JSON list of C-alpha atoms and ligand atoms in Angstrom, two decimals:
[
{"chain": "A", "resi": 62, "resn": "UNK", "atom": "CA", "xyz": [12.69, 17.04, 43.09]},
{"chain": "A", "resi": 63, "resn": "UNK", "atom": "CA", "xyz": [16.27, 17.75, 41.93]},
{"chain": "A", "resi": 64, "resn": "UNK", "atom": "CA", "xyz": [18.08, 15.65, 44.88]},
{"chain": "A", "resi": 65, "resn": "UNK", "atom": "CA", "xyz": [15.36, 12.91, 43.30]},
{"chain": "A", "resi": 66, "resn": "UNK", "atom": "CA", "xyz": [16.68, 13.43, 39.84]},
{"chain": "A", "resi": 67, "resn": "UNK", "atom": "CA", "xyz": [20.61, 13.44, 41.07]},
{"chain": "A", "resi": 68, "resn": "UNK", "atom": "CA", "xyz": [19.72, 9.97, 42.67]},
{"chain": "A", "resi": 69, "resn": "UNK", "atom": "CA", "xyz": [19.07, 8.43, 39.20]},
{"chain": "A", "resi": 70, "resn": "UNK", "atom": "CA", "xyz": [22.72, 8.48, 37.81]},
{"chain": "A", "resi": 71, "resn": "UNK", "atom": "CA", "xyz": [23.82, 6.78, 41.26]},
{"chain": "A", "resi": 72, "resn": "UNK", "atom": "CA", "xyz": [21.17, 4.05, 40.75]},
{"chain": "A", "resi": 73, "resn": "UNK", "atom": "CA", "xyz": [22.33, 3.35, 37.44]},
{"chain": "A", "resi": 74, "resn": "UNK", "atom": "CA", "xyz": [25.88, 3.08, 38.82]},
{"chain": "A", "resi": 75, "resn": "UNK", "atom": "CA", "xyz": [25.06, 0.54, 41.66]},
{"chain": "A", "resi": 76, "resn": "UNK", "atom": "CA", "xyz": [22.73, -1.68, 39.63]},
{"chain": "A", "resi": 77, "resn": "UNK", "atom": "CA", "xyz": [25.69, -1.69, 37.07]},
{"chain": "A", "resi": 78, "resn": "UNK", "atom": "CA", "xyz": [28.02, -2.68, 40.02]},
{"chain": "A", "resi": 79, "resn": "UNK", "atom": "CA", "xyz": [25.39, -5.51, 40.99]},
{"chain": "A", "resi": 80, "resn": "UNK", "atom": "CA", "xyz": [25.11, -6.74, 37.66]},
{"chain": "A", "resi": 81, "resn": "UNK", "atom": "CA", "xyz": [29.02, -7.26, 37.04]},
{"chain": "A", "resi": 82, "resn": "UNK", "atom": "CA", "xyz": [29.20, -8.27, 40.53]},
{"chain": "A", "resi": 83, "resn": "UNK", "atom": "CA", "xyz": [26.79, -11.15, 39.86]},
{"chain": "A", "resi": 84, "resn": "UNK", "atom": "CA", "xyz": [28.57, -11.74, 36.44]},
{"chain": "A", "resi": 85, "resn": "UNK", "atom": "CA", "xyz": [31.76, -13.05, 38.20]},
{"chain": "A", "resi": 86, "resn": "UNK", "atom": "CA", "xyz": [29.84, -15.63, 39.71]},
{"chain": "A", "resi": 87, "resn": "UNK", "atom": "CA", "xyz": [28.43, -19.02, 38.51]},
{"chain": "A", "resi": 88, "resn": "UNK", "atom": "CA", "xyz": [26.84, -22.22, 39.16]},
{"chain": "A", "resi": 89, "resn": "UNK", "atom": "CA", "xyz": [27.83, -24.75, 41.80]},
{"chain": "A", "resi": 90, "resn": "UNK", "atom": "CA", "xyz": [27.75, -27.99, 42.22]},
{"chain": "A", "resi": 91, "resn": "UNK", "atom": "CA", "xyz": [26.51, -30.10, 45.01]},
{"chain": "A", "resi": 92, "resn": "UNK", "atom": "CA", "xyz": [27.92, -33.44, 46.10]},
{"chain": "A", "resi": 93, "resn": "UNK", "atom": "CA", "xyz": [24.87, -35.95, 46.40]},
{"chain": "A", "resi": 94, "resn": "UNK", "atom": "CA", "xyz": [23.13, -35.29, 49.94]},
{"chain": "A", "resi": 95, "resn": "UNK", "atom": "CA", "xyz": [23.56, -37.84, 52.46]},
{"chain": "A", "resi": 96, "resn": "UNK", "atom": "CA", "xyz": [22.02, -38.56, 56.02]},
{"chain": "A", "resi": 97, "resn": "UNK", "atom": "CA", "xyz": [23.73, -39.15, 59.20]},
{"chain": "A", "resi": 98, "resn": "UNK", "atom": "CA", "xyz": [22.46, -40.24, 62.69]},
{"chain": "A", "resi": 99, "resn": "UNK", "atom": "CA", "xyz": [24.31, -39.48, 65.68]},
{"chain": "A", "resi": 100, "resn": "UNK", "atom": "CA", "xyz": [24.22, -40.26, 69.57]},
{"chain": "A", "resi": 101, "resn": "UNK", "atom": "CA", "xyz": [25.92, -38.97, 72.01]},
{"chain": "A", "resi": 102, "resn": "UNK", "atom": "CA", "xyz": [25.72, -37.48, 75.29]},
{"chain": "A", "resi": 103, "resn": "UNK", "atom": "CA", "xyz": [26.39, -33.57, 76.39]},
{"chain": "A", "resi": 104, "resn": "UNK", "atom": "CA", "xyz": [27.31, -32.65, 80.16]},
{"chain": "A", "resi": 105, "resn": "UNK", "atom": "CA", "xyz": [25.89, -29.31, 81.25]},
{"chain": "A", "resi": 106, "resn": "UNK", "atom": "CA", "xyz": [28.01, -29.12, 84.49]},
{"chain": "A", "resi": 107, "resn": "UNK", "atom": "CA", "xyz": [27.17, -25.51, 86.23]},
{"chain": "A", "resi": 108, "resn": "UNK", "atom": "CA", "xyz": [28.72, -26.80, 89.69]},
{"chain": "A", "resi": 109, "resn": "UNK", "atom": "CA", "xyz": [32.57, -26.85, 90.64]},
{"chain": "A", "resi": 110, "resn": "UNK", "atom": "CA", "xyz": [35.02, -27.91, 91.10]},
{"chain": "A", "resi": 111, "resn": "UNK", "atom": "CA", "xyz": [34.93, -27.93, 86.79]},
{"chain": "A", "resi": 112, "resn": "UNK", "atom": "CA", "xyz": [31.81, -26.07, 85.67]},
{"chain": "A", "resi": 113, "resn": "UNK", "atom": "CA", "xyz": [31.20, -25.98, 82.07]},
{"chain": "A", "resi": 114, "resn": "UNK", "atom": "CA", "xyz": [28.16, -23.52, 81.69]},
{"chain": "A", "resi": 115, "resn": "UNK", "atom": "CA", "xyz": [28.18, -20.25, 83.40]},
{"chain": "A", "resi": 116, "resn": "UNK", "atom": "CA", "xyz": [25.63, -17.81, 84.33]},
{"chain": "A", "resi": 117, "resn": "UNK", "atom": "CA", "xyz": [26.29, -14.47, 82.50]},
{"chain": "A", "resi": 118, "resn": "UNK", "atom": "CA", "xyz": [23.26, -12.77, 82.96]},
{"chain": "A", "resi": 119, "resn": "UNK", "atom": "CA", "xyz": [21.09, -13.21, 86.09]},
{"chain": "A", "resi": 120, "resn": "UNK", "atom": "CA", "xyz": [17.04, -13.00, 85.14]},
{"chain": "A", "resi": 121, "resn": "UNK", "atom": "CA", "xyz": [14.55, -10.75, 87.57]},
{"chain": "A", "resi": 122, "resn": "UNK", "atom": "CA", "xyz": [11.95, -13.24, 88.25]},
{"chain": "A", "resi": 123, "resn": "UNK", "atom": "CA", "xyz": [12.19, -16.88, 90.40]},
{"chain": "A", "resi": 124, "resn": "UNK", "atom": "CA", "xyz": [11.03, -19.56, 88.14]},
{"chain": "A", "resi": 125, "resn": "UNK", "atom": "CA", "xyz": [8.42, -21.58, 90.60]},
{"chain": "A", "resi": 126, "resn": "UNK", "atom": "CA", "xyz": [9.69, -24.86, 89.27]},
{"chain": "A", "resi": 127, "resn": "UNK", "atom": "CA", "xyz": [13.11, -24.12, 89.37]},
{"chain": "A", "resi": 128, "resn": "UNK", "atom": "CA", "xyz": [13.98, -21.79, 92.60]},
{"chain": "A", "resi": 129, "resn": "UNK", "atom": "CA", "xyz": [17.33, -21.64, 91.81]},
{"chain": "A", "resi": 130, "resn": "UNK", "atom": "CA", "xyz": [16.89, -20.30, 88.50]},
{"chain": "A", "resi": 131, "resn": "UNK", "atom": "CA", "xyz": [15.01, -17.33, 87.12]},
{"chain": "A", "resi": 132, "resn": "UNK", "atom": "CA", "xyz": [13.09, -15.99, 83.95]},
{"chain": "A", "resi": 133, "resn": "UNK", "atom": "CA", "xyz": [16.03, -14.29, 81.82]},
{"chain": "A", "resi": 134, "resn": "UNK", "atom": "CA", "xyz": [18.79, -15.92, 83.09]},
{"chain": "A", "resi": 135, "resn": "UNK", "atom": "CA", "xyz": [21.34, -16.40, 80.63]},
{"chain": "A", "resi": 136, "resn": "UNK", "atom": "CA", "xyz": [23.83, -19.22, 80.34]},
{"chain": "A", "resi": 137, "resn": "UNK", "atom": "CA", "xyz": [26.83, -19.57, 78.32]},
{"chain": "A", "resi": 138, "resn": "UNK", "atom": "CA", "xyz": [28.05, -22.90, 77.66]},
{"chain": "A", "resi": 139, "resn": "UNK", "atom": "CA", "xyz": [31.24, -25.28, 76.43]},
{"chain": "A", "resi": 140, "resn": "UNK", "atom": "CA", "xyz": [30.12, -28.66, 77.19]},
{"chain": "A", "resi": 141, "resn": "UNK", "atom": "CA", "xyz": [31.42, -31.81, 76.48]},
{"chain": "A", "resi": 142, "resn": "UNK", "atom": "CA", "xyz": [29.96, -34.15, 74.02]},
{"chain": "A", "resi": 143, "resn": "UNK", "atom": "CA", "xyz": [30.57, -37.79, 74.70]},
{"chain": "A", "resi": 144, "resn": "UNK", "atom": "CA", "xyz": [30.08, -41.21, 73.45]},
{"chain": "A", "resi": 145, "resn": "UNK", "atom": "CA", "xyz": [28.28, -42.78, 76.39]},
{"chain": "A", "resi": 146, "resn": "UNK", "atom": "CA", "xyz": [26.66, -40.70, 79.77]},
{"chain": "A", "resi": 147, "resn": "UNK", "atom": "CA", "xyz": [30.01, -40.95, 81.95]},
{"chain": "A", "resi": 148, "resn": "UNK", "atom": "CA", "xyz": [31.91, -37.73, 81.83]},
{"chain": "A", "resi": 149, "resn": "UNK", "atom": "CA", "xyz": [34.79, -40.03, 81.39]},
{"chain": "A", "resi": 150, "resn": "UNK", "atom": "CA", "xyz": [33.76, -42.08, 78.08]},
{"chain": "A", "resi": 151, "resn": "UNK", "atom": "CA", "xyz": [35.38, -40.60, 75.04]},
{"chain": "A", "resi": 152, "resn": "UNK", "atom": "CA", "xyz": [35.06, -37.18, 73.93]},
{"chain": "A", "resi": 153, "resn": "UNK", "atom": "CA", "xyz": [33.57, -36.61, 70.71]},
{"chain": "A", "resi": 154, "resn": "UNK", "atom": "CA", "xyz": [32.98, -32.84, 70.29]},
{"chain": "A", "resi": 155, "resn": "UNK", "atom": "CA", "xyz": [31.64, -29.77, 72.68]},
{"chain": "A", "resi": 156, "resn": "UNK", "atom": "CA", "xyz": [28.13, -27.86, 72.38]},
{"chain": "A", "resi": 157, "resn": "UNK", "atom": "CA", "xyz": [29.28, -24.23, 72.65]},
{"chain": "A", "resi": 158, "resn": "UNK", "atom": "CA", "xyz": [26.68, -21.73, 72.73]},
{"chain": "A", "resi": 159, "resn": "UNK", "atom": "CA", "xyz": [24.16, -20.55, 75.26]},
{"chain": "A", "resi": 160, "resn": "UNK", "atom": "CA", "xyz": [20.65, -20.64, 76.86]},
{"chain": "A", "resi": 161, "resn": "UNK", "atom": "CA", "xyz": [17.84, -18.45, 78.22]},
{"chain": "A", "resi": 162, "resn": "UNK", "atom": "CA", "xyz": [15.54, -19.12, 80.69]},
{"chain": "A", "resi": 163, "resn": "UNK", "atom": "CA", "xyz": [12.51, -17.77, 78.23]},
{"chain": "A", "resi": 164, "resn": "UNK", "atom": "CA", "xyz": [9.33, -18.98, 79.90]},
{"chain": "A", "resi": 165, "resn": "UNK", "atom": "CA", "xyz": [8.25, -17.53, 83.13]},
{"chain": "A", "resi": 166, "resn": "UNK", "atom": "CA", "xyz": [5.65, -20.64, 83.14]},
{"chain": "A", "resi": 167, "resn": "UNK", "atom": "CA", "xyz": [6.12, -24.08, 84.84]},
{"chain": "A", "resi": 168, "resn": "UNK", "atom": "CA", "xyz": [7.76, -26.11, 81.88]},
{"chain": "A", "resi": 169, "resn": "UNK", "atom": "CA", "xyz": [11.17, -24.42, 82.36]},
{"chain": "A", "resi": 170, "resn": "UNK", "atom": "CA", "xyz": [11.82, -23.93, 78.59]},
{"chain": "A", "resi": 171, "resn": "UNK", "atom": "CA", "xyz": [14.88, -22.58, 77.37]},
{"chain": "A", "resi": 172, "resn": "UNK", "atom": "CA", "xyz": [16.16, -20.98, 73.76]},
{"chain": "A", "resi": 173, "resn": "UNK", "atom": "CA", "xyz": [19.52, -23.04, 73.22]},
{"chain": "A", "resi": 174, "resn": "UNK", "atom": "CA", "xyz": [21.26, -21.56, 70.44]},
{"chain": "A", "resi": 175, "resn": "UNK", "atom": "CA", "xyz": [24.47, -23.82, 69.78]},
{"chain": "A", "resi": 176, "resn": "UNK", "atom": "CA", "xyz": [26.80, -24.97, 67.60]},
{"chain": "A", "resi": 177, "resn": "UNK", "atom": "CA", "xyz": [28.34, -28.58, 68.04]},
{"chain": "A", "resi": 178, "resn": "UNK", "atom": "CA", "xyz": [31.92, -28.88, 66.83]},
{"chain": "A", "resi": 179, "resn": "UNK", "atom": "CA", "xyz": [32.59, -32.53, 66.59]},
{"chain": "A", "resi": 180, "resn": "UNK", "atom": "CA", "xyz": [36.33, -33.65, 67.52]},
{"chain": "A", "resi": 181, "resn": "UNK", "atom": "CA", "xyz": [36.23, -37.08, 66.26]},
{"chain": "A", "resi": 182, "resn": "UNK", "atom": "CA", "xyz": [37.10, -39.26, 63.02]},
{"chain": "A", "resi": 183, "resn": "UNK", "atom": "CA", "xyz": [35.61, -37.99, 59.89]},
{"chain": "A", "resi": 184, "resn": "UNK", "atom": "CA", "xyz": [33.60, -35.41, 61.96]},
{"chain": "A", "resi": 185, "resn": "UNK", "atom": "CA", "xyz": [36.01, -33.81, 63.05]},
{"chain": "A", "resi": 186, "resn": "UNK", "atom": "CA", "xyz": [36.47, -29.96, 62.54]},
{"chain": "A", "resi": 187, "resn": "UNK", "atom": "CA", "xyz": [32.60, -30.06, 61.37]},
{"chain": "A", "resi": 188, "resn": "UNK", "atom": "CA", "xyz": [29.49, -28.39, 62.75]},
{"chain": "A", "resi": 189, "resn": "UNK", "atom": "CA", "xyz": [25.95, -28.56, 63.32]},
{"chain": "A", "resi": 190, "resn": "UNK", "atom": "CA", "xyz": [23.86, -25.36, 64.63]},
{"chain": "A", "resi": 191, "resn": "UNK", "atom": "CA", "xyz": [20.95, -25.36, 66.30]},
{"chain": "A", "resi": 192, "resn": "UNK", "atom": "CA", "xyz": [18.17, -22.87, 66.88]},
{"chain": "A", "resi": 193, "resn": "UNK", "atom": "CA", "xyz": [15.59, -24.17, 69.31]},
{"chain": "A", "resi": 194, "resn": "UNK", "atom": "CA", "xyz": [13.10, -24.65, 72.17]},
{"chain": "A", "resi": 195, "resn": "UNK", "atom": "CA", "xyz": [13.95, -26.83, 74.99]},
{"chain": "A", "resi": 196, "resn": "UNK", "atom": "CA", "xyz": [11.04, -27.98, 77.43]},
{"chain": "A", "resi": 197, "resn": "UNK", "atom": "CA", "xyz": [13.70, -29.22, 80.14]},
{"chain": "A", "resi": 198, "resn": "UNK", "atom": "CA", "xyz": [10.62, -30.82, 82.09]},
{"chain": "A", "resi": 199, "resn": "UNK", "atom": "CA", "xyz": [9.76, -32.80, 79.05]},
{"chain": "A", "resi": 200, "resn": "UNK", "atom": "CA", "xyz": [10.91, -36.44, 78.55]},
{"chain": "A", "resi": 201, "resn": "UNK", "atom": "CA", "xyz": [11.57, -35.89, 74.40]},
{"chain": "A", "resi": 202, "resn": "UNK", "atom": "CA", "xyz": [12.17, -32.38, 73.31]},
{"chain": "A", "resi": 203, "resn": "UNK", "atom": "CA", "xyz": [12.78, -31.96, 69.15]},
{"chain": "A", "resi": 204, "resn": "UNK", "atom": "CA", "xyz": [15.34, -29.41, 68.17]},
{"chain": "A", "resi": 205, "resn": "UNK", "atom": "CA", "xyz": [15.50, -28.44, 64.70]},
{"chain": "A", "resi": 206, "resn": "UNK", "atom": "CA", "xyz": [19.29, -28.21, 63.05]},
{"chain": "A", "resi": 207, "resn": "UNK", "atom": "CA", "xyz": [19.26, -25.33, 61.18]},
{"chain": "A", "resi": 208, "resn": "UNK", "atom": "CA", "xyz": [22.75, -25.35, 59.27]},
{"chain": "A", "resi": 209, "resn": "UNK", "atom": "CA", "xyz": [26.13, -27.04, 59.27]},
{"chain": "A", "resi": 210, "resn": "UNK", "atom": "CA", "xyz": [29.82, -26.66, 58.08]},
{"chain": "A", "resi": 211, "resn": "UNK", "atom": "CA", "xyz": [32.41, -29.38, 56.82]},
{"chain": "A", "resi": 212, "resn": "UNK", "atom": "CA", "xyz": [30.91, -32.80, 56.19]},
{"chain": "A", "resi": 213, "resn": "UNK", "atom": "CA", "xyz": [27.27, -30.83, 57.47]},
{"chain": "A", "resi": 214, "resn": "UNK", "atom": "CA", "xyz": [27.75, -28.04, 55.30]},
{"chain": "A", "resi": 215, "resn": "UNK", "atom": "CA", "xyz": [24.03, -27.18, 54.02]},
{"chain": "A", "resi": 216, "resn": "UNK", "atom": "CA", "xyz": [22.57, -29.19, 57.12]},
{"chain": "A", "resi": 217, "resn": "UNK", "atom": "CA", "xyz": [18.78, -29.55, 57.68]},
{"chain": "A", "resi": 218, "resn": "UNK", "atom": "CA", "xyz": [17.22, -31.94, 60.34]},
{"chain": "A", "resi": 219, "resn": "UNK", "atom": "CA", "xyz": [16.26, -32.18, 63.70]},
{"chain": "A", "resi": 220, "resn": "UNK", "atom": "CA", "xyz": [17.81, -33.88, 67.04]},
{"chain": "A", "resi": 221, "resn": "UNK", "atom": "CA", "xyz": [15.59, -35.58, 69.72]},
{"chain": "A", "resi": 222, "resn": "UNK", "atom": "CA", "xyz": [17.13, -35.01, 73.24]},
{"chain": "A", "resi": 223, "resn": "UNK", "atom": "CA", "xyz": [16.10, -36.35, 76.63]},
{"chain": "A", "resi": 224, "resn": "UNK", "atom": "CA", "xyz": [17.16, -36.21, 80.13]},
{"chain": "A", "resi": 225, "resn": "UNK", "atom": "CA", "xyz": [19.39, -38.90, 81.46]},
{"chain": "A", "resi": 226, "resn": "UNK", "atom": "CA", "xyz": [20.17, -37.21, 84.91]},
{"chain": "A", "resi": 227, "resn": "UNK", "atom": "CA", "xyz": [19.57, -33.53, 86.25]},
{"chain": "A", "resi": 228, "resn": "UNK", "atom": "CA", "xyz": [20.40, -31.95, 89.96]},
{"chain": "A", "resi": 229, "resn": "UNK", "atom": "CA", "xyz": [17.48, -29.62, 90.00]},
{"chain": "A", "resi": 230, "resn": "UNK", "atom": "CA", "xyz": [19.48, -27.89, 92.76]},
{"chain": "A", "resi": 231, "resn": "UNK", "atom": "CA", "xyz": [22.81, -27.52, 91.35]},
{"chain": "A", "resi": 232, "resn": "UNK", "atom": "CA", "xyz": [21.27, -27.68, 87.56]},
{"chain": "A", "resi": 233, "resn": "UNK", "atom": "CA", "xyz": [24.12, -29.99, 86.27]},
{"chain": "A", "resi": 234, "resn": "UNK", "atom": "CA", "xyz": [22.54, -32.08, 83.64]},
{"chain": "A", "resi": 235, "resn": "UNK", "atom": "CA", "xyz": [23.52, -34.85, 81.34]},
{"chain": "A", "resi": 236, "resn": "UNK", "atom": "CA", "xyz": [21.59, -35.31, 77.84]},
{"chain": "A", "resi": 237, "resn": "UNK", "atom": "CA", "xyz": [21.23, -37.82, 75.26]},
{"chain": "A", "resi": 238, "resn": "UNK", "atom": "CA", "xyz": [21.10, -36.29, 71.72]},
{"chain": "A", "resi": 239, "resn": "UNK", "atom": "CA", "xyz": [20.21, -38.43, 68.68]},
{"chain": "A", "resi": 240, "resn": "UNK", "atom": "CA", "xyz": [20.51, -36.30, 65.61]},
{"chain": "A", "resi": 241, "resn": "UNK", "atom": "CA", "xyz": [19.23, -37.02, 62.52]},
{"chain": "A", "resi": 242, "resn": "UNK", "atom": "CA", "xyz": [20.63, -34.71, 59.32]},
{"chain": "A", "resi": 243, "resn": "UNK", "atom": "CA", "xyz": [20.11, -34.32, 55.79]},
{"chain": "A", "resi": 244, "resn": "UNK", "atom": "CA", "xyz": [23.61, -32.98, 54.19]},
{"chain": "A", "resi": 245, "resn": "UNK", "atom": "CA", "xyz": [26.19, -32.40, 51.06]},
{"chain": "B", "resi": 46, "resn": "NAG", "atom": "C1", "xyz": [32.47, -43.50, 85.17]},
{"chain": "B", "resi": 46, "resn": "NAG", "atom": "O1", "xyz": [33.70, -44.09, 84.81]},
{"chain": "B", "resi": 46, "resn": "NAG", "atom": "C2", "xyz": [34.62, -44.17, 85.89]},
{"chain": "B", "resi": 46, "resn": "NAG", "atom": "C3", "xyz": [35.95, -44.71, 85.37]},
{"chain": "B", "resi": 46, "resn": "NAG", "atom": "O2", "xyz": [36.04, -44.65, 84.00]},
{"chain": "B", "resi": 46, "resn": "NAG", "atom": "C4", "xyz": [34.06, -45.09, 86.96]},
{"chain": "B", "resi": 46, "resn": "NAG", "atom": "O3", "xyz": [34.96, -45.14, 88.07]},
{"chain": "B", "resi": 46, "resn": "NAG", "atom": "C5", "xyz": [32.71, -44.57, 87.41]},
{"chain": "B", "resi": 46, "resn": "NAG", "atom": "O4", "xyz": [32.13, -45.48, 88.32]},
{"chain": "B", "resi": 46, "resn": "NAG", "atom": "C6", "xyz": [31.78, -44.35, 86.24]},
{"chain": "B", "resi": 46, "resn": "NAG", "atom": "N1", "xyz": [30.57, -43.70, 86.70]},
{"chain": "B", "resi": 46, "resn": "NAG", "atom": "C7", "xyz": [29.37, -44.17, 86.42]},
{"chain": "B", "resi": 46, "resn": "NAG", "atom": "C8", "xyz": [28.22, -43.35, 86.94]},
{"chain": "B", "resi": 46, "resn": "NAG", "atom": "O5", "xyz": [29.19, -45.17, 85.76]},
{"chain": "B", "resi": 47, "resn": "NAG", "atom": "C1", "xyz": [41.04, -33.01, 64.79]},
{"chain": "B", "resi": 47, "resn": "NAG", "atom": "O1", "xyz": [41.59, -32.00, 63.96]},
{"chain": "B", "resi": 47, "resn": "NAG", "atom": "C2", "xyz": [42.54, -31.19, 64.64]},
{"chain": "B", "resi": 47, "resn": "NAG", "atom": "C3", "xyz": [42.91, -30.04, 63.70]},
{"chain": "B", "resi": 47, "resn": "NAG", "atom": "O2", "xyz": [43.11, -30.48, 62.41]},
{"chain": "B", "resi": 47, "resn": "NAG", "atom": "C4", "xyz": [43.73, -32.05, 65.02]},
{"chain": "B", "resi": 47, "resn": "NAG", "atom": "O3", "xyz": [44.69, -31.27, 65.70]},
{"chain": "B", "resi": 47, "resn": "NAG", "atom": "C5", "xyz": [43.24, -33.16, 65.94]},
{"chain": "B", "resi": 47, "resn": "NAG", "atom": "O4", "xyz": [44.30, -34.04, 66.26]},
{"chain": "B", "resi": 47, "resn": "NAG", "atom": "C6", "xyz": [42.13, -33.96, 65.29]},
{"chain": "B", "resi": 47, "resn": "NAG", "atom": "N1", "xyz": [41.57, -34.87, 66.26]},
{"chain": "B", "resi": 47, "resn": "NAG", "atom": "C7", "xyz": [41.31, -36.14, 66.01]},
{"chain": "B", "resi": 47, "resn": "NAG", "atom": "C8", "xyz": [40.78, -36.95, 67.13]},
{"chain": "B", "resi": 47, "resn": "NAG", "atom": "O5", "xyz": [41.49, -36.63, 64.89]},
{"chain": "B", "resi": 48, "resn": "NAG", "atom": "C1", "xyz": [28.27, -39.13, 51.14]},
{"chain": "B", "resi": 48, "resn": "NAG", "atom": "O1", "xyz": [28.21, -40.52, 50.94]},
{"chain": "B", "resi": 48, "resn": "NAG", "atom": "C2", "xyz": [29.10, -40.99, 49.95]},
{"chain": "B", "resi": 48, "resn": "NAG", "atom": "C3", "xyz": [28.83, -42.47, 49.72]},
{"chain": "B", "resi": 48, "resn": "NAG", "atom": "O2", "xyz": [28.70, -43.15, 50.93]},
{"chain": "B", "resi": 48, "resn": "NAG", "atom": "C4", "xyz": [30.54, -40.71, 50.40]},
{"chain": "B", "resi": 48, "resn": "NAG", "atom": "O3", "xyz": [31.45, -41.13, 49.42]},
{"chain": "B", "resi": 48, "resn": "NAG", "atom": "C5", "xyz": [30.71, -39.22, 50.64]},
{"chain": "B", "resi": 48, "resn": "NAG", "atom": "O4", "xyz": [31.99, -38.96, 51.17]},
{"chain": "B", "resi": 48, "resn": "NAG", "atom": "C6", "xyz": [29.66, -38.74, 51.60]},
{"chain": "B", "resi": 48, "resn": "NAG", "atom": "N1", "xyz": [29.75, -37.29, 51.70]},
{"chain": "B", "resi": 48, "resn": "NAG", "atom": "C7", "xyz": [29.72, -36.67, 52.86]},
{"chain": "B", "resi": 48, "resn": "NAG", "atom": "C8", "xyz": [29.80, -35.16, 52.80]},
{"chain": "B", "resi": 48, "resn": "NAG", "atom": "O5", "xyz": [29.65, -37.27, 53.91]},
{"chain": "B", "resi": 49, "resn": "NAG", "atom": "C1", "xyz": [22.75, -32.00, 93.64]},
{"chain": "B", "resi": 49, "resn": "NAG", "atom": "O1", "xyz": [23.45, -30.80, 93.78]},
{"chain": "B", "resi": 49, "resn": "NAG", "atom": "C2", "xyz": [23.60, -30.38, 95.13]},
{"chain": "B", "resi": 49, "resn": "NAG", "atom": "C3", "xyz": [24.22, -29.00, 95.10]},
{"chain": "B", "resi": 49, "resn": "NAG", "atom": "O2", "xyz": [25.42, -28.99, 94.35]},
{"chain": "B", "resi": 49, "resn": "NAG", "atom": "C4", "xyz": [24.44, -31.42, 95.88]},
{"chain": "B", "resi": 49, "resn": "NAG", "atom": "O3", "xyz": [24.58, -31.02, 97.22]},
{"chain": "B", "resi": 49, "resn": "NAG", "atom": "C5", "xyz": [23.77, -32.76, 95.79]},
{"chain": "B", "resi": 49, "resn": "NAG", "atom": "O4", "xyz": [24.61, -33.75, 96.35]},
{"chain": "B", "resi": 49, "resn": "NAG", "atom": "C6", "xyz": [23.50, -33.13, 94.33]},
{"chain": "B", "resi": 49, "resn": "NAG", "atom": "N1", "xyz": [22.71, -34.35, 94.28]},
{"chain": "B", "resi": 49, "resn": "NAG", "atom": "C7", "xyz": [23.11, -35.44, 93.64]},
{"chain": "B", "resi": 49, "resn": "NAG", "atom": "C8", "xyz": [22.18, -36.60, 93.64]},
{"chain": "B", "resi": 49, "resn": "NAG", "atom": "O5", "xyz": [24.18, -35.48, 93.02]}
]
């Protein structure tokens, strides 16, 4: 009972603190919201001579579809983002994040947690993040965009992204993103 009591005066003190804490703040104003599509093309290269996703964590169960991979594997990535599906067309930003092998079924679907830091033009310096579930076996998979910096800041939307080529042996991939975002 009396430690209860000597709690009250230290209440007071830190909803005081709150209140003139929230007292130096204000409104803000948002600049109208705009949308933006994108396309663009990211290499998931895990072979050499120039890998750019790497295996960090290696999972304890074979994936059926996928022998060379398995349940829990963990893959952190710096891929390139590029204007058309040659490695060699211009560069327009990287995907740097990672993935999980987090199914031990047959559709191979990842979590790809990733930011993509765009390099070009009026993008460039900005962000997009995105939290998702990737079906690799699946010929659309939707990814929600869950947040954004620069021109994206305050980003909602999604991004559709297929297949264009994938070594199931070696597991280098190239995907075409189109990404559709609501921002300020
Ligand atoms: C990629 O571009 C290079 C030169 O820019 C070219 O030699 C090569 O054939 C292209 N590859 C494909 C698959 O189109
Ligand atoms: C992007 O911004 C960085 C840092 O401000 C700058 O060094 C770089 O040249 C810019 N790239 C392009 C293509 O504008
Ligand atoms: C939003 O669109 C307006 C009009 O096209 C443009 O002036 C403004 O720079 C855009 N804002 C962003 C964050 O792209
Ligand atoms: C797929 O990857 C394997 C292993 O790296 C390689 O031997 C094979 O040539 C690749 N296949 C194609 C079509 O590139």
């Amino acid at each position: 009972m009396a430690s209860f009591q000597s709690n009250i005066p230290l209440l007071f003190l830190l909803s005081l603190m709150a209140a003139v804490a929230s007292a130096s703040g204000g409104e803000f104003k948002l600049g109208k919201e705009n949308s933006t599509h994108l396309h663009f093309y990211m290499h998931d290269i895990l072979s050499q001579p120039n890998p750019t996703a790497f295996r960090v964590v290696k999972g304890p169960l074979k994936l059926p579809a996928l022998p060379n991979f398995n349940f829990g594997d963990i893959f952190v990535i710096d891929d390139p983002l590029t204007e058309g599906p040659n490695s060699t067309s211009k560069l327009v930003g990287r995907a740097q994040g990672s993935y999980v092998f987090a199914s031990q079924g047959s559709d191979g679907a990842l979590l790809l947690t990733t930011n993509l830091v765009f390099k070009e033009g009026k993008y460039n310096g900005s962000t997009l993040s995105i939290l998702s579930r990737d079906s690799i076996f699946a010929p659309v998979r939707e990814l929600p965009v869950v947040g954004g910096t620069g021109i994206f800041r305050l980003a909602r939307g999604y991004a559709l992204l297929k297949t264009f080529s994938f070594n199931t042996t070696s597991g280098d991939a190239v995907l075409e993103l189109d990404v559709y975002v609501m921002h300020h």
